Coordinates of C-alpha atoms in Angstrom, one line a residue:
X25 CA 0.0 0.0 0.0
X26 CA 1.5 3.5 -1.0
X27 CA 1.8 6.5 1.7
X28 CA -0.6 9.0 2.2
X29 CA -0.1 12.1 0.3
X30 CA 0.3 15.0 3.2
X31 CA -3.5 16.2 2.0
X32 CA -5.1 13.0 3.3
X33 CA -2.6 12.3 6.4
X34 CA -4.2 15.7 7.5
X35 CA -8.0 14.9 6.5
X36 CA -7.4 11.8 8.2
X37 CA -6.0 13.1 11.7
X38 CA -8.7 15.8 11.4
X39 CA -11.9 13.7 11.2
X40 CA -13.6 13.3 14.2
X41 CA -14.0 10.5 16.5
X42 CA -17.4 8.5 15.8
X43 CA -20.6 8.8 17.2
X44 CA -21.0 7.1 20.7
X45 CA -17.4 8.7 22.3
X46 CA -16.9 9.1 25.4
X47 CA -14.9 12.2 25.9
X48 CA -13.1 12.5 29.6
X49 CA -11.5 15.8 30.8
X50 CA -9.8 14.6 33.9
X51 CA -6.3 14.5 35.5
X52 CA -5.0 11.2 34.6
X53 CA -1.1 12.1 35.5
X54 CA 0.0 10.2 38.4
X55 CA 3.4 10.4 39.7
X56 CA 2.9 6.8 41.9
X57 CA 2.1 3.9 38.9
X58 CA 1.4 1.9 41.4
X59 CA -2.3 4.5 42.3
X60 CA -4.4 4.6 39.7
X61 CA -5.5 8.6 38.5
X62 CA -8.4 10.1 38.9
X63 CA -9.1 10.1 35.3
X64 CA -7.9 6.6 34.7
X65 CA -10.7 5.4 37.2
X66 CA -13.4 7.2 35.8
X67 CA -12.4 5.5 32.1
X68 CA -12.0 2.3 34.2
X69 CA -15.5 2.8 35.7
X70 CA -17.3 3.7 31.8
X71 CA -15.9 0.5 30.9
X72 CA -16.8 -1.8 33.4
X73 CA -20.8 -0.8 32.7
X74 CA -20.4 -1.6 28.9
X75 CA -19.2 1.4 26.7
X76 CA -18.2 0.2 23.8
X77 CA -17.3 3.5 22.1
X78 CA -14.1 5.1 21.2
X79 CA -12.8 7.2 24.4
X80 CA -11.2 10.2 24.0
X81 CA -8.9 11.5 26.6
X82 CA -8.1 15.3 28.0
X83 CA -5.6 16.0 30.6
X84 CA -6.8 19.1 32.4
X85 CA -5.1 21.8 32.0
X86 CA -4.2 24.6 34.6
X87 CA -4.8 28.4 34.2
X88 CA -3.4 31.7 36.2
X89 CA -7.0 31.3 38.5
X90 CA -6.9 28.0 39.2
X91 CA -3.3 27.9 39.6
X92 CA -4.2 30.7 42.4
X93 CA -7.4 28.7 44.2
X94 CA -4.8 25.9 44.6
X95 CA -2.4 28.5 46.8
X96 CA -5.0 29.2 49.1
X97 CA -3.4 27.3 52.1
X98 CA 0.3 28.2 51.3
X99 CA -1.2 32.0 51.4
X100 CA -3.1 31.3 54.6
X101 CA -0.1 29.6 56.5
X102 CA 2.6 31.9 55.5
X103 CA 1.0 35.5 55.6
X104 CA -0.7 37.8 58.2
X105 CA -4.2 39.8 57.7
X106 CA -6.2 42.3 58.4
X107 CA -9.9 41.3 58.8
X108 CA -10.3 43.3 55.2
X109 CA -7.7 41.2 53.6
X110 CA -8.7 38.1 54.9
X111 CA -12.2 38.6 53.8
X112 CA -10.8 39.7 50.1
X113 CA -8.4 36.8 50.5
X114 CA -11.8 34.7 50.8
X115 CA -13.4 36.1 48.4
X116 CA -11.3 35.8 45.9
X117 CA -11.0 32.1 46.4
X118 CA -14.6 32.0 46.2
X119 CA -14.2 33.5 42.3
X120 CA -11.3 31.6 41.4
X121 CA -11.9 28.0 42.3
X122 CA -15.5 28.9 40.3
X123 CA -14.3 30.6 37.3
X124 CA -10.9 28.6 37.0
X125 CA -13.2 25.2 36.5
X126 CA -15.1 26.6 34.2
X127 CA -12.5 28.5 32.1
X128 CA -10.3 24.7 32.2
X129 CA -13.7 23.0 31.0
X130 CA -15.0 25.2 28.5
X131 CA -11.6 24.8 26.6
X132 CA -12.0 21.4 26.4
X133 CA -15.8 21.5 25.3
X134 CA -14.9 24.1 23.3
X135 CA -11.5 22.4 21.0
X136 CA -14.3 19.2 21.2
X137 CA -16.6 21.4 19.4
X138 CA -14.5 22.5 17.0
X139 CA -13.4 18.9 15.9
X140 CA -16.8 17.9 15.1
X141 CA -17.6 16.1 18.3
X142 CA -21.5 14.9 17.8
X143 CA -24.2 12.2 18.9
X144 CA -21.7 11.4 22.0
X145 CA -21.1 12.5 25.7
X146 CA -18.5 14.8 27.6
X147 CA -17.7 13.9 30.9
X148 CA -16.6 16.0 33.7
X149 CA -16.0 14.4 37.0
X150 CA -14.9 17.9 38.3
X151 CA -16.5 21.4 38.8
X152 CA -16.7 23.9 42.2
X153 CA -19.7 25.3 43.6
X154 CA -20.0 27.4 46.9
X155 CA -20.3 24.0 48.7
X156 CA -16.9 23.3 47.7
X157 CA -15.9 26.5 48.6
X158 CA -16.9 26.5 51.7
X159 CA -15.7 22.6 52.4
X160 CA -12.6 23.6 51.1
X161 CA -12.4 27.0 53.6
X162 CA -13.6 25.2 56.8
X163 CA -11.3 22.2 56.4
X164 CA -8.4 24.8 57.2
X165 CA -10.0 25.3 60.7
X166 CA -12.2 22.1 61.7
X167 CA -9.5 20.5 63.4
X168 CA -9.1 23.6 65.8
X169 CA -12.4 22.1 67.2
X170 CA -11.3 18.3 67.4
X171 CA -9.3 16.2 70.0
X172 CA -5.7 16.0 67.6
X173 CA -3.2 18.2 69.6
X174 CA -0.6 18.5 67.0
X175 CA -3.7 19.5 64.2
X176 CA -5.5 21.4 66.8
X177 CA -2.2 24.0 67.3
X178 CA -1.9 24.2 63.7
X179 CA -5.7 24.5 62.9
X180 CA -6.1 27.6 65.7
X181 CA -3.0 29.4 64.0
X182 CA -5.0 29.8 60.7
X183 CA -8.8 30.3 62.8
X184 CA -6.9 33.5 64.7
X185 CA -6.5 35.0 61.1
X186 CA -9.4 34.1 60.2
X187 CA -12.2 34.7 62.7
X188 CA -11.8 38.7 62.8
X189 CA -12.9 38.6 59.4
X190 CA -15.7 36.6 60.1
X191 CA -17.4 38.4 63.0
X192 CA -15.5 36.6 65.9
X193 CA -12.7 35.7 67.8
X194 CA -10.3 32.6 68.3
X195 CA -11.0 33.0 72.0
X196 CA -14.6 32.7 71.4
X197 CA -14.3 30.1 69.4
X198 CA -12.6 27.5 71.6
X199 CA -13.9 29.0 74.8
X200 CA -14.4 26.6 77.7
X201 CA -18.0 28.0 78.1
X202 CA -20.0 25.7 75.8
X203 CA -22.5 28.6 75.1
X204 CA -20.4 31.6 74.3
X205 CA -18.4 28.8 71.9
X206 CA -21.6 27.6 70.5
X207 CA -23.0 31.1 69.2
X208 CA -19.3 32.1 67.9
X209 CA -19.2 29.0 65.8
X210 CA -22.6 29.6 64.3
X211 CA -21.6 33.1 63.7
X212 CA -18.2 32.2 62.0
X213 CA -20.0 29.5 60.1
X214 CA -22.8 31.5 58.5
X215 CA -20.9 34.6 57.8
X216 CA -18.5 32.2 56.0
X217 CA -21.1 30.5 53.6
X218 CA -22.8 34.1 53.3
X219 CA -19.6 36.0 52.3
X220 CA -19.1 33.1 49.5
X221 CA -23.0 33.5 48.6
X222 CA -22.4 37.4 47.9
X223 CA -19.1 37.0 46.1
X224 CA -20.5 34.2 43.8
X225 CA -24.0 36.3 43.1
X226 CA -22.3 39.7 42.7
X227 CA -18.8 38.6 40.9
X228 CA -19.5 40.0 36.8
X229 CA -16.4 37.4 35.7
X230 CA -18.3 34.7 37.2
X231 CA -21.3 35.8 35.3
X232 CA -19.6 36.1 32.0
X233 CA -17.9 32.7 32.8
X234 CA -20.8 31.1 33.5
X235 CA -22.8 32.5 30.4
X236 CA -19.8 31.5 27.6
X237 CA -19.6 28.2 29.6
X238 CA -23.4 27.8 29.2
X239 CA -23.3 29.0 25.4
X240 CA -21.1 26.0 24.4
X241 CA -22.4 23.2 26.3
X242 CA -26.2 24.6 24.2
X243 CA -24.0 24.4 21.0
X244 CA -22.9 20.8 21.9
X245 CA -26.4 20.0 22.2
X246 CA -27.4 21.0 18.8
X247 CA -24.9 18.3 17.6
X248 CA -26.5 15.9 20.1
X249 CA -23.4 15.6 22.1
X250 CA -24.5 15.5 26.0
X251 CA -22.3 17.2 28.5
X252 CA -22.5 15.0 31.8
X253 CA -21.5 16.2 35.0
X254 CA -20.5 15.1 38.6
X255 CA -22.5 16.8 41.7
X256 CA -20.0 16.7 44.0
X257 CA -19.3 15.0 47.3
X258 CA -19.9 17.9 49.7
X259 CA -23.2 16.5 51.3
X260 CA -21.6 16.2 54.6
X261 CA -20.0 19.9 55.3
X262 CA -23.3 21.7 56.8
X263 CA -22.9 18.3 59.2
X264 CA -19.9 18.6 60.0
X265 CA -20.3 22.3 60.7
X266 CA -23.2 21.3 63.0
X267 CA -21.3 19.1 65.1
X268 CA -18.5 21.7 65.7
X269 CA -21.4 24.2 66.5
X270 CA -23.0 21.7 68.9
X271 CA -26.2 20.7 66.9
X272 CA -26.5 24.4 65.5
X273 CA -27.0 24.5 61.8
X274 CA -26.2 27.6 59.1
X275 CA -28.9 28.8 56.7
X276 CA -27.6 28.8 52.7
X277 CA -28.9 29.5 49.7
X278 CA -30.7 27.5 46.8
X279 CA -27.8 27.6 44.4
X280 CA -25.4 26.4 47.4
X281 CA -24.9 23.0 46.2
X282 CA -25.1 23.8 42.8
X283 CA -21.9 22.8 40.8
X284 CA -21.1 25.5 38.7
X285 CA -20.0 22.9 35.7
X286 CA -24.4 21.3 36.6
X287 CA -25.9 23.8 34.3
X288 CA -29.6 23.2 33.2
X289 CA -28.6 22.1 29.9
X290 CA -26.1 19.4 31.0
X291 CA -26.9 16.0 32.6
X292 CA -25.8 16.2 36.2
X293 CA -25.1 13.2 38.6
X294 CA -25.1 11.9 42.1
X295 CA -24.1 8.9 43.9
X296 CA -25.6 6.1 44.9
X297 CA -24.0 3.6 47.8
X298 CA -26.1 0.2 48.0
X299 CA -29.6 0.7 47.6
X300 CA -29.3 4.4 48.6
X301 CA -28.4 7.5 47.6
X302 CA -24.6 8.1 49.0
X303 CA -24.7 10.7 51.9
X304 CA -21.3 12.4 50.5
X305 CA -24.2 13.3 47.2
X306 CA -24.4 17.4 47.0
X307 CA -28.6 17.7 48.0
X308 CA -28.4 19.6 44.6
X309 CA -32.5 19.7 43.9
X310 CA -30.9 19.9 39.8
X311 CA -29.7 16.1 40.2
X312 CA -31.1 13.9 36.4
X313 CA -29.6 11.2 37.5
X314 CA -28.1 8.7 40.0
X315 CA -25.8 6.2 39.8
X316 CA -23.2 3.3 41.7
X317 CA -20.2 5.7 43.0
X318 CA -18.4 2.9 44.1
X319 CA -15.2 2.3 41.2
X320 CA -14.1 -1.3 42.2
X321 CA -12.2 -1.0 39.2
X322 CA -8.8 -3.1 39.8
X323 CA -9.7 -7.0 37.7
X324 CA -7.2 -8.4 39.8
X325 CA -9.4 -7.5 42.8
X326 CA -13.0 -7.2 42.0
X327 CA -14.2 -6.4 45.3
X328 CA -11.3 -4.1 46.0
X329 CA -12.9 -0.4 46.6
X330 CA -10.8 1.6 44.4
X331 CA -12.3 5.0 45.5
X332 CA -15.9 6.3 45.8
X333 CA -17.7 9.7 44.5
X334 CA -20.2 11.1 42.2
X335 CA -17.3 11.3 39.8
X336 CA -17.1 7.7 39.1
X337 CA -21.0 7.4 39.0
X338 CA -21.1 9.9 36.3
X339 CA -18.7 8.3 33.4
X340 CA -21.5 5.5 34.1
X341 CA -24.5 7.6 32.9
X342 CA -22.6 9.8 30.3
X343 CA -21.5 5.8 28.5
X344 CA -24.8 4.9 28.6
X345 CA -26.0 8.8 26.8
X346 CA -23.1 8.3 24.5
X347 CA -24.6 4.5 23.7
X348 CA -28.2 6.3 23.1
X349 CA -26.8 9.2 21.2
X350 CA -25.0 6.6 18.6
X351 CA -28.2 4.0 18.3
X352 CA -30.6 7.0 17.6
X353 CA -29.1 9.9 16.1
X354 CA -32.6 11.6 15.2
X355 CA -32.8 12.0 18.8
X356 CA -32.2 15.3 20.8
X357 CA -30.2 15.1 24.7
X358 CA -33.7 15.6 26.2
X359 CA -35.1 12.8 24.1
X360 CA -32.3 11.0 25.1
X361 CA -32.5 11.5 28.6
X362 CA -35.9 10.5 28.7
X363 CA -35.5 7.5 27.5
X364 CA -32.8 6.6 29.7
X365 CA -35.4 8.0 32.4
X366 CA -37.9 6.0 31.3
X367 CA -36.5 3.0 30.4
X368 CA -33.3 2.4 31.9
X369 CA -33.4 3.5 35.3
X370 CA -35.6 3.0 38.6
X371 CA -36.0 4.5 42.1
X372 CA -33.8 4.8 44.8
X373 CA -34.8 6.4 48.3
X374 CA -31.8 8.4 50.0
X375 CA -30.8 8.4 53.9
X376 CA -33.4 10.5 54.6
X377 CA -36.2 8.5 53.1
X378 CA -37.3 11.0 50.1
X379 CA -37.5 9.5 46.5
X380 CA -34.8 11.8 44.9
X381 CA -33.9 11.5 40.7
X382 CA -33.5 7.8 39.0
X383 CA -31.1 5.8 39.6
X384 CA -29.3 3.7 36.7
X385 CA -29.1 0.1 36.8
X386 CA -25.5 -1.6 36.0
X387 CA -27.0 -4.8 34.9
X388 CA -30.0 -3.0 32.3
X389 CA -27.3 -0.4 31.5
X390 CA -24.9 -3.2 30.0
X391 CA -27.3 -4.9 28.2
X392 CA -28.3 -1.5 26.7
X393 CA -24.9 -0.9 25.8
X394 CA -23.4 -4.3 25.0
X395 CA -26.9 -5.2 22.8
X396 CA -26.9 -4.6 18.6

C-alpha cells in the first residue's frame, strides 16, 4: 500500500472520533504507577458498565486562577491579615476555584466542538460550587475544634487569622464555656457561607464565565453531544459544621450545592451507595440522575474499593447517553435523557427517606450498551 499524500494524512488526523465517544476531561497524570488517577478510574469505571465507544482522553489543564485557588493554604499559613484582607483573600478564592473550573472545561468542550464532536457524551467528573468552597475554607479550621493536639495548634493558628474577618474571635471560638463557643461558631460558620453566597452572586467574571460556559455546552447540544457532569461529594459539610457548633445548623442559599459545571442544559449526577443515595451526594435539587459511585475497578481485585464519588458514577451515565446518542441519532439530549429515564433507570430512596432522581441500573445499562 502506498503512503498517504500529506492532503489526506491531514484529512485523516482531522476527522472526528465516531458517534458514541466518550470524551473524559480529567487528571490522569500520576506520579505513583502503582495509584491509579483520577481520570484513569473514571475510564475504568465507563468500561466496566459496557461502553463500547471510542474514548477520548483530555488531561486538564491549569490556568493563572486556578493555579491561584490551589495557593490558598500556602497563602493562609505563610501571611498575616487584616480582617479586610482576609475577607478579600476569601473572596477571591470563592471566584477563582468557580471561574478557573469553568474557564479549564470550557476549553476542552470548546476544541471538542470544534473537531466535530456529535451524537456522543462529555464527561466532567470535576467542577466547584459554593459547597466546595466553603468545604474547602472550613477544612483549614475544623481540626481547631477536634481532639488531635498537634492539628489542633496548627488549625487555631489559621482560625486567629481568620475569625476577625468573620465576625469573631479565636478566643470565642474554643472558649471553655459551651454557650459563648456555641454562638461564635454559628456566627463564624454562617458569615462564611454568606460572604461566599455574595461573592459568587455579585462577581461579573463569574457571570460572564458562566454564560460562555453555558453558550457551548447549548451548541454541543445541537450536535446531540451531552455534557455530563458530577454533583459533587460535599453533602456532609453543613454536618460537619453542625457538630462543631453543637447541633446548630447555618442557613444557605438554593444555588449552594449547585456545581457551577451542573448547568440546566447538561446531565448532572449523584451517587448512589447500595440501595441508597450516598450521603457524600451534594442535596443539589438539579440532580437527572443517579448512579453506583463505588469504582471497584482493579480486575485483579473485583471487590477491592478503588475510591468512591459522584465522579465515578457519572462516566456510568454519560457511556450509557453516548450508547443512546449513537443507536438513535434523530434524537435530541432531552429525548435521550428521557428515554434513559424512562426506560433504563428505577427509584432509589436516599438516607433520609425521600424518593430523589432515578437511579441507573448496572445490569439494564450493560445490556443496553453491550446489545446490537
Amino acid at each position: 500500500m502506498g503512503l498517504a499524500s500529506p492532503a489526506m494524512a491531514q484529512t485523516q488526523m482531522q476527522a472526528p472520533p465516531p458517534a458514541g465517544t466518550l470524551y473524559l476531561s480529567d487528571f490522569f497524570e500520576q506520579p505513583n504507577p502503582e495509584v491509579l488517577s483520577h481520570g484513569e478510574t473514571v475510564a475504568r469505571s465507563a468500561a466496566q458498565w459496557g461502553h463500547q465507544g471510542a474514548v477520548v482522553r483530555q488531561e486538564v489543564r491549569e490556568n493563572p486562577l486556578t493555579k491561584k485557588a490551589h495557593r490558598f493554604g500556602v497563602y493562609l499559613d505563610q501571611r498575616q491579615f487584616s480582617p479586610e484582607e482576609m475577607k478579600q483573600l476569601l473572596a477571591d478564592y470563592t471566584t477563582q476555584c468557580q471561574v478557573g473550573q469553568m474557564q479549564t472545561a470550557t476549553a476542552d468542550l470548546k476544541a471538542w466542538l470544534d473537531q466535530g464532536a456529535h451524537h456522543s457524551a462529555i464527561n466532567l467528573s470535576r467542577g466547584c460550587g459554593q459547597a466546595q468552597v466553603a468545604e474547602a475554607i472550613y477544612q483549614h479550621v475544623s481540626p481547631a475544634f477536634g481532639f488531635d493536639p498537634v492539628a489542633q495548634i496548627k488549625s487555631r493558628q489559621k482560625l486567629a487569622k481568620m475569625a476577625p474577618a468573620l465576625g469573631t474571635s479565636l478566643e470565642e471560638l474554643v472558649s471553655p464555656d459551651r454557650q459563648v463557643a456555641r454562638e461564635a461558631r454559628l456566627k463564624f460558620q454562617q458569615n462564611l457561607v454568606d460572604l461566599i453566597d455574595q461573592t459568587s452572586r455579585q462577581s461579573e467574571l463569574l457571570a460572564q464565565t458562566q454564560a460562555e460556559y453555558d453558550a457551548v455546552v447549548e451548541s454541543l447540544a445541537e450536535q446531540k453531544v451531552s455534557v455530563v457532569v458530577a454533583a459533587a461529594n460535599s453533602g456532609k459539610v453543613l454536618d460537619e459544621m453542625a457538630r462543631d457548633a453543637d447541633g446548630q445548623r447555618v442557613q444557605v442559599s438554593p444555588n449552594f450545592w449547585n456545581n457551577r459545571l451542573a448547568s440546566p442544559k447538561t446531565v448532572a449526577v449523584g451517587g448512589t451507595s447500595g440501595a441508597r443515595v450516598a450521603d457524600y451526594t451534594n442535596y443539589d435539587s438539579g440532580i437527572d440522575f443517579y448512579a453506583d459511585g463505588d469504582a471497584r475497578v482493579n480486575p485483579d481485585h473485583p471487590d477491592q474499593l478503588v475510591n468512591y464519588g459522584t465522579s465515578f458514577a457519572t462516566p456510568r451515565v454519560a457511556s450509557l447517553l453516548a450508547g443512546v446518542h449513537k443507536k438513535n441519532p434523530d434524537w435530541s439530549n432531552a429525548q435521550a435523557q428521557a428515554f434513559v429515564r424512562q426506560n433504563l433507570s428505577n427509584q432509589s430512596l436516599d438516607w433520609a427517606g425521600r424518593t430523589p432522581a432515578p437511579n441507573l441500573s448496572k445490569e439494564v445499562a450493560q445490556e443496553y450498551l453491550l446489545s446490537k
